[in-house]
Amino acid sequence: MGLDKAKDNVLYACKAMIDKQLAFGTGGNISERVDNEDLFVITPSGMDYMQIKTEDLIVVDFDGNIVEGNRKPSIETSMHRLILKNRPDVKSVIHTHSFYATTFASSKNAVELPIYNTEGLYYLGANINIAEYAPSGSEKLANLAVSTIGDKKAVLLKNHGAICVGKSMIEALDVAQVLERACKAVLLANLFGGVQEISRESNS
């Protein structure tokens, strides 16, 4: 039951990523923890989101072993594995190459994404850090992602994209959408002097 549900949620997110313009083609990857087991389901490598079916998904354990599936798992499987292993509060992980998040993360002077409205406070919680660049699929990138995201709901990857997490796939998708909107807004606001940041304290 838990495994089937995790597969259903990953498939749902594949379609949602396209519908919400968070991905196109094969860019990015999605995973979800299997309830009460040290396993997770992840999307295959190099396969268009709109073509992925249940039988294309891969089940991996927390040691990195493939438990089920005939396809090659995502190149970023180690990144998903380490996040899920180190964050027991996280059930779902979405890695996007969405346009505005990637653009902001590639900006020369960007250090972190500021929170500027109540939507950001609610969904993101705090300013979002940017992990330094490392090659796609590398253990260095996986370790940087884990250390930089900390206990937050998202992290930007320098010259790469974003990782968004949640206690459910719906929450992870919401975080990804809000992050994309926030990156777009800050990029535009920087043309007019930047954004005025807010905090939970100033909003209470």
PDB file of C-alpha atoms in Angstrom:
ATOM      1  CA  MET A   1       0.000   0.000   0.000  1.00  0.00           C
ATOM      2  CA  GLY A   2       2.729   2.479   0.970  1.00  0.00           C
ATOM      3  CA  LEU A   3       4.815   1.675  -2.099  1.00  0.00           C
ATOM      4  CA  ASP A   4       1.866   1.967  -4.479  1.00  0.00           C
ATOM      5  CA  LYS A   5       0.872   5.298  -2.947  1.00  0.00           C
ATOM      6  CA  ALA A   6       4.405   6.666  -3.291  1.00  0.00           C
ATOM      7  CA  LYS A   7       4.450   5.646  -6.956  1.00  0.00           C
ATOM      8  CA  ASP A   8       1.067   7.299  -7.542  1.00  0.00           C
ATOM      9  CA  ASN A   9       2.282  10.517  -5.929  1.00  0.00           C
ATOM     10  CA  VAL A  10       5.455  10.620  -8.032  1.00  0.00           C
ATOM     11  CA  LEU A  11       3.419  10.081 -11.205  1.00  0.00           C
ATOM     12  CA  TYR A  12       1.032  12.840 -10.155  1.00  0.00           C
ATOM     13  CA  ALA A  13       3.972  15.195  -9.644  1.00  0.00           C
ATOM     14  CA  CYS A  14       5.384  14.354 -13.084  1.00  0.00           C
ATOM     15  CA  LYS A  15       2.222  15.676 -14.721  1.00  0.00           C
ATOM     16  CA  ALA A  16       1.906  18.580 -12.290  1.00  0.00           C
ATOM     17  CA  MET A  17       5.463  19.738 -13.025  1.00  0.00           C
ATOM     18  CA  ILE A  18       4.542  20.133 -16.700  1.00  0.00           C
ATOM     19  CA  ASP A  19       1.117  21.664 -16.001  1.00  0.00           C
ATOM     20  CA  LYS A  20       2.603  24.217 -13.605  1.00  0.00           C
ATOM     21  CA  GLN A  21       5.498  25.025 -15.980  1.00  0.00           C
ATOM     22  CA  LEU A  22       8.121  23.887 -13.501  1.00  0.00           C
ATOM     23  CA  ALA A  23       9.715  21.500 -15.992  1.00  0.00           C
ATOM     24  CA  PHE A  24       9.865  20.511 -19.619  1.00  0.00           C
ATOM     25  CA  GLY A  25      11.224  17.435 -21.325  1.00  0.00           C
ATOM     26  CA  THR A  26      13.442  15.473 -18.964  1.00  0.00           C
ATOM     27  CA  GLY A  27      14.722  18.293 -16.729  1.00  0.00           C
ATOM     28  CA  GLY A  28      14.632  17.739 -12.965  1.00  0.00           C
ATOM     29  CA  ASN A  29      13.618  14.723 -10.888  1.00  0.00           C
ATOM     30  CA  ILE A  30      11.077  13.671  -8.260  1.00  0.00           C
ATOM     31  CA  SER A  31      11.115  11.252  -5.335  1.00  0.00           C
ATOM     32  CA  GLU A  32       8.950  10.163  -2.430  1.00  0.00           C
ATOM     33  CA  ARG A  33       9.651   8.183   0.722  1.00  0.00           C
ATOM     34  CA  VAL A  34       7.778   4.893   1.180  1.00  0.00           C
ATOM     35  CA  ASP A  35       5.889   4.894   4.480  1.00  0.00           C
ATOM     36  CA  ASN A  36       7.458   2.815   7.273  1.00  0.00           C
ATOM     37  CA  GLU A  37      10.315   1.548   5.088  1.00  0.00           C
ATOM     38  CA  ASP A  38      13.841   2.726   4.299  1.00  0.00           C
ATOM     39  CA  LEU A  39      12.911   3.014   0.635  1.00  0.00           C
ATOM     40  CA  PHE A  40      11.999   5.746  -1.806  1.00  0.00           C
ATOM     41  CA  VAL A  41      10.559   5.947  -5.313  1.00  0.00           C
ATOM     42  CA  ILE A  42      12.337   8.105  -7.902  1.00  0.00           C
ATOM     43  CA  THR A  43      11.891   9.062 -11.541  1.00  0.00           C
ATOM     44  CA  PRO A  44      14.054   7.468 -14.250  1.00  0.00           C
ATOM     45  CA  SER A  45      16.939   9.192 -15.988  1.00  0.00           C
ATOM     46  CA  GLY A  46      16.424  10.862 -19.359  1.00  0.00           C
ATOM     47  CA  MET A  47      12.716  10.185 -19.768  1.00  0.00           C
ATOM     48  CA  ASP A  48      10.106  12.794 -20.663  1.00  0.00           C
ATOM     49  CA  TYR A  49       7.726  13.471 -17.764  1.00  0.00           C
ATOM     50  CA  MET A  50       4.651  13.008 -19.942  1.00  0.00           C
ATOM     51  CA  GLN A  51       5.779   9.512 -20.935  1.00  0.00           C
ATOM     52  CA  ILE A  52       6.639   8.148 -17.489  1.00  0.00           C
ATOM     53  CA  LYS A  53       4.407   5.289 -16.331  1.00  0.00           C
ATOM     54  CA  THR A  54       4.297   3.301 -13.092  1.00  0.00           C
ATOM     55  CA  GLU A  55       6.557   0.582 -14.467  1.00  0.00           C
ATOM     56  CA  ASP A  56       9.222   3.185 -15.322  1.00  0.00           C
ATOM     57  CA  LEU A  57       9.705   4.273 -11.706  1.00  0.00           C
ATOM     58  CA  ILE A  58      12.606   2.968  -9.633  1.00  0.00           C
ATOM     59  CA  VAL A  59      12.592   1.935  -5.972  1.00  0.00           C
ATOM     60  CA  VAL A  60      15.855   2.579  -4.120  1.00  0.00           C
ATOM     61  CA  ASP A  61      16.908   1.869  -0.528  1.00  0.00           C
ATOM     62  CA  PHE A  62      18.736   4.322   1.734  1.00  0.00           C
ATOM     63  CA  ASP A  63      22.053   2.626   0.972  1.00  0.00           C
ATOM     64  CA  GLY A  64      21.604   3.459  -2.707  1.00  0.00           C
ATOM     65  CA  ASN A  65      20.699  -0.041  -3.899  1.00  0.00           C
ATOM     66  CA  ILE A  66      18.039  -0.486  -6.576  1.00  0.00           C
ATOM     67  CA  VAL A  67      15.278  -2.648  -5.109  1.00  0.00           C
ATOM     68  CA  GLU A  68      12.831  -2.516  -8.009  1.00  0.00           C
ATOM     69  CA  GLY A  69      12.787  -1.183 -11.553  1.00  0.00           C
ATOM     70  CA  ASN A  70      14.366  -1.845 -14.924  1.00  0.00           C
ATOM     71  CA  ARG A  71      15.347   1.694 -15.871  1.00  0.00           C
ATOM     72  CA  LYS A  72      18.331   3.761 -14.825  1.00  0.00           C
ATOM     73  CA  PRO A  73      17.392   5.977 -11.868  1.00  0.00           C
ATOM     74  CA  SER A  74      17.812   9.743 -11.999  1.00  0.00           C
ATOM     75  CA  ILE A  75      21.369  11.052 -12.070  1.00  0.00           C
ATOM     76  CA  GLU A  76      20.525  12.915  -8.842  1.00  0.00           C
ATOM     77  CA  THR A  77      19.473   9.811  -6.891  1.00  0.00           C
ATOM     78  CA  SER A  78      22.229  10.374  -4.319  1.00  0.00           C
ATOM     79  CA  MET A  79      20.947  13.880  -3.650  1.00  0.00           C
ATOM     80  CA  HIS A  80      17.408  12.632  -3.050  1.00  0.00           C
ATOM     81  CA  ARG A  81      18.671   9.745  -0.919  1.00  0.00           C
ATOM     82  CA  LEU A  82      20.762  11.960   1.357  1.00  0.00           C
ATOM     83  CA  ILE A  83      17.984  14.506   1.812  1.00  0.00           C
ATOM     84  CA  LEU A  84      15.428  11.836   2.732  1.00  0.00           C
ATOM     85  CA  LYS A  85      17.920  10.051   4.981  1.00  0.00           C
ATOM     86  CA  ASN A  86      18.911  13.227   6.835  1.00  0.00           C
ATOM     87  CA  ARG A  87      15.451  14.810   6.987  1.00  0.00           C
ATOM     88  CA  PRO A  88      12.948  12.376   8.541  1.00  0.00           C
ATOM     89  CA  ASP A  89      10.384  15.191   8.425  1.00  0.00           C
ATOM     90  CA  VAL A  90      10.529  15.171   4.609  1.00  0.00           C
ATOM     91  CA  LYS A  91       8.416  12.766   2.566  1.00  0.00           C
ATOM     92  CA  SER A  92       8.661  14.259  -0.932  1.00  0.00           C
ATOM     93  CA  VAL A  93      11.528  15.864  -2.859  1.00  0.00           C
ATOM     94  CA  ILE A  94      11.264  17.807  -6.113  1.00  0.00           C
ATOM     95  CA  HIS A  95      14.280  19.016  -8.082  1.00  0.00           C
ATOM     96  CA  THR A  96      13.428  21.545 -10.792  1.00  0.00           C
ATOM     97  CA  HIS A  97      15.284  23.376 -13.530  1.00  0.00           C
ATOM     98  CA  SER A  98      12.495  25.966 -13.607  1.00  0.00           C
ATOM     99  CA  PHE A  99      13.356  29.157 -15.466  1.00  0.00           C
ATOM    100  CA  TYR A 100      13.268  31.860 -12.796  1.00  0.00           C
ATOM    101  CA  ALA A 101      14.737  29.741 -10.001  1.00  0.00           C
ATOM    102  CA  THR A 102      17.624  28.731 -12.247  1.00  0.00           C
ATOM    103  CA  THR A 103      18.104  32.310 -13.450  1.00  0.00           C
ATOM    104  CA  PHE A 104      18.194  33.682  -9.903  1.00  0.00           C
ATOM    105  CA  ALA A 105      20.551  30.908  -8.770  1.00  0.00           C
ATOM    106  CA  SER A 106      22.856  31.792 -11.671  1.00  0.00           C
ATOM    107  CA  SER A 107      22.989  35.507 -10.852  1.00  0.00           C
ATOM    108  CA  LYS A 108      26.509  36.697 -10.032  1.00  0.00           C
ATOM    109  CA  ASN A 109      25.638  38.678  -6.910  1.00  0.00           C
ATOM    110  CA  ALA A 110      22.886  36.454  -5.491  1.00  0.00           C
ATOM    111  CA  VAL A 111      23.713  35.076  -2.042  1.00  0.00           C
ATOM    112  CA  GLU A 112      20.231  34.034  -0.920  1.00  0.00           C
ATOM    113  CA  LEU A 113      16.613  34.537  -1.939  1.00  0.00           C
ATOM    114  CA  PRO A 114      14.947  37.065   0.380  1.00  0.00           C
ATOM    115  CA  ILE A 115      11.441  36.636   1.738  1.00  0.00           C
ATOM    116  CA  TYR A 116       9.379  39.682   0.801  1.00  0.00           C
ATOM    117  CA  ASN A 117       5.707  38.771   1.326  1.00  0.00           C
ATOM    118  CA  THR A 118       3.368  36.700   3.495  1.00  0.00           C
ATOM    119  CA  GLU A 119       3.096  33.982   0.833  1.00  0.00           C
ATOM    120  CA  GLY A 120       6.831  33.433   1.086  1.00  0.00           C
ATOM    121  CA  LEU A 121       6.683  33.382   4.869  1.00  0.00           C
ATOM    122  CA  TYR A 122       3.905  30.796   4.853  1.00  0.00           C
ATOM    123  CA  TYR A 123       5.313  28.410   2.242  1.00  0.00           C
ATOM    124  CA  LEU A 124       9.077  28.966   2.476  1.00  0.00           C
ATOM    125  CA  GLY A 125       9.447  30.156   6.056  1.00  0.00           C
ATOM    126  CA  ALA A 126      12.780  31.943   5.721  1.00  0.00           C
ATOM    127  CA  ASN A 127      15.282  33.252   3.209  1.00  0.00           C
ATOM    128  CA  ILE A 128      16.422  30.502   0.851  1.00  0.00           C
ATOM    129  CA  ASN A 129      20.128  29.686   0.650  1.00  0.00           C
ATOM    130  CA  ILE A 130      22.104  29.047  -2.538  1.00  0.00           C
ATOM    131  CA  ALA A 131      24.406  26.017  -2.584  1.00  0.00           C
ATOM    132  CA  GLU A 132      27.697  26.560  -4.377  1.00  0.00           C
ATOM    133  CA  TYR A 133      28.135  24.984  -7.789  1.00  0.00           C
ATOM    134  CA  ALA A 134      29.035  21.324  -8.190  1.00  0.00           C
ATOM    135  CA  PRO A 135      28.641  19.013 -11.207  1.00  0.00           C
ATOM    136  CA  SER A 136      25.259  17.376 -11.756  1.00  0.00           C
ATOM    137  CA  GLY A 137      25.008  13.901 -10.279  1.00  0.00           C
ATOM    138  CA  SER A 138      28.138  14.271  -8.159  1.00  0.00           C
ATOM    139  CA  GLU A 139      28.456  13.306  -4.509  1.00  0.00           C
ATOM    140  CA  LYS A 140      29.751  16.824  -3.914  1.00  0.00           C
ATOM    141  CA  LEU A 141      26.459  18.283  -5.153  1.00  0.00           C
ATOM    142  CA  ALA A 142      24.470  15.829  -3.027  1.00  0.00           C
ATOM    143  CA  ASN A 143      26.405  16.762   0.107  1.00  0.00           C
ATOM    144  CA  LEU A 144      26.200  20.492  -0.634  1.00  0.00           C
ATOM    145  CA  ALA A 145      22.445  20.237  -1.136  1.00  0.00           C
ATOM    146  CA  VAL A 146      21.964  18.511   2.222  1.00  0.00           C
ATOM    147  CA  SER A 147      24.212  20.875   4.167  1.00  0.00           C
ATOM    148  CA  THR A 148      22.824  24.033   2.541  1.00  0.00           C
ATOM    149  CA  ILE A 149      19.123  23.225   2.777  1.00  0.00           C
ATOM    150  CA  GLY A 150      19.476  22.521   6.513  1.00  0.00           C
ATOM    151  CA  ASP A 151      15.980  22.373   7.981  1.00  0.00           C
ATOM    152  CA  LYS A 152      14.442  24.636   5.330  1.00  0.00           C
ATOM    153  CA  LYS A 153      11.873  23.753   2.678  1.00  0.00           C
ATOM    154  CA  ALA A 154      14.017  24.637  -0.322  1.00  0.00           C
ATOM    155  CA  VAL A 155      17.513  25.353  -1.547  1.00  0.00           C
ATOM    156  CA  LEU A 156      18.751  26.905  -4.775  1.00  0.00           C
ATOM    157  CA  LEU A 157      21.623  25.249  -6.620  1.00  0.00           C
ATOM    158  CA  LYS A 158      24.122  27.614  -8.217  1.00  0.00           C
ATOM    159  CA  ASN A 159      23.855  27.585 -12.043  1.00  0.00           C
ATOM    160  CA  HIS A 160      21.533  24.598 -11.842  1.00  0.00           C
ATOM    161  CA  GLY A 161      18.049  24.887 -10.345  1.00  0.00           C
ATOM    162  CA  ALA A 162      16.225  24.244  -7.087  1.00  0.00           C
ATOM    163  CA  ILE A 163      15.294  21.531  -4.611  1.00  0.00           C
ATOM    164  CA  CYS A 164      11.952  21.735  -2.814  1.00  0.00           C
ATOM    165  CA  VAL A 165      10.776  19.408  -0.065  1.00  0.00           C
ATOM    166  CA  GLY A 166       7.587  18.740   1.834  1.00  0.00           C
ATOM    167  CA  LYS A 167       5.715  16.473   4.199  1.00  0.00           C
ATOM    168  CA  SER A 168       3.612  15.560   1.170  1.00  0.00           C
ATOM    169  CA  MET A 169       3.960  15.807  -2.598  1.00  0.00           C
ATOM    170  CA  ILE A 170       1.336  18.564  -2.615  1.00  0.00           C
ATOM    171  CA  GLU A 171       3.412  20.614  -0.176  1.00  0.00           C
ATOM    172  CA  ALA A 172       6.608  20.081  -2.179  1.00  0.00           C
ATOM    173  CA  LEU A 173       4.808  21.223  -5.340  1.00  0.00           C
ATOM    174  CA  ASP A 174       3.425  24.276  -3.531  1.00  0.00           C
ATOM    175  CA  VAL A 175       6.916  25.158  -2.318  1.00  0.00           C
ATOM    176  CA  ALA A 176       8.278  24.794  -5.858  1.00  0.00           C
ATOM    177  CA  GLN A 177       5.606  27.115  -7.262  1.00  0.00           C
ATOM    178  CA  VAL A 178       6.067  29.753  -4.574  1.00  0.00           C
ATOM    179  CA  LEU A 179       9.847  29.586  -4.958  1.00  0.00           C
ATOM    180  CA  GLU A 180       9.544  30.110  -8.718  1.00  0.00           C
ATOM    181  CA  ARG A 181       7.210  33.091  -8.205  1.00  0.00           C
ATOM    182  CA  ALA A 182       9.534  34.558  -5.584  1.00  0.00           C
ATOM    183  CA  CYS A 183      12.589  34.258  -7.824  1.00  0.00           C
ATOM    184  CA  LYS A 184      10.703  35.966 -10.641  1.00  0.00           C
ATOM    185  CA  ALA A 185       9.513  38.763  -8.360  1.00  0.00           C
ATOM    186  CA  VAL A 186      12.967  39.421  -6.896  1.00  0.00           C
ATOM    187  CA  LEU A 187      14.592  39.444 -10.329  1.00  0.00           C
ATOM    188  CA  LEU A 188      12.049  42.033 -11.484  1.00  0.00           C
ATOM    189  CA  ALA A 189      12.266  44.053  -8.267  1.00  0.00           C
ATOM    190  CA  ASN A 190      16.036  44.261  -8.638  1.00  0.00           C
ATOM    191  CA  LEU A 191      15.426  46.427 -11.698  1.00  0.00           C
ATOM    192  CA  PHE A 192      13.828  48.976  -9.361  1.00  0.00           C
ATOM    193  CA  GLY A 193      16.204  48.866  -6.413  1.00  0.00           C
ATOM    194  CA  GLY A 194      15.395  45.470  -4.879  1.00  0.00           C
ATOM    195  CA  VAL A 195      12.750  44.100  -2.508  1.00  0.00           C
ATOM    196  CA  GLN A 196      11.920  45.085   1.055  1.00  0.00           C
ATOM    197  CA  GLU A 197      12.416  41.943   3.133  1.00  0.00           C
ATOM    198  CA  ILE A 198      10.043  40.864   5.890  1.00  0.00           C
ATOM    199  CA  SER A 199      10.383  38.336   8.706  1.00  0.00           C
ATOM    200  CA  ARG A 200       8.008  36.349  10.904  1.00  0.00           C
ATOM    201  CA  GLU A 201       8.734  38.817  13.709  1.00  0.00           C
ATOM    202  CA  SER A 202       7.773  41.825  11.612  1.00  0.00           C
ATOM    203  CA  ASN A 203       4.597  40.065  10.474  1.00  0.00           C
ATOM    204  CA  SER A 204       3.391  39.059  13.960  1.00  0.00           C
TER     205      SER A 204
END
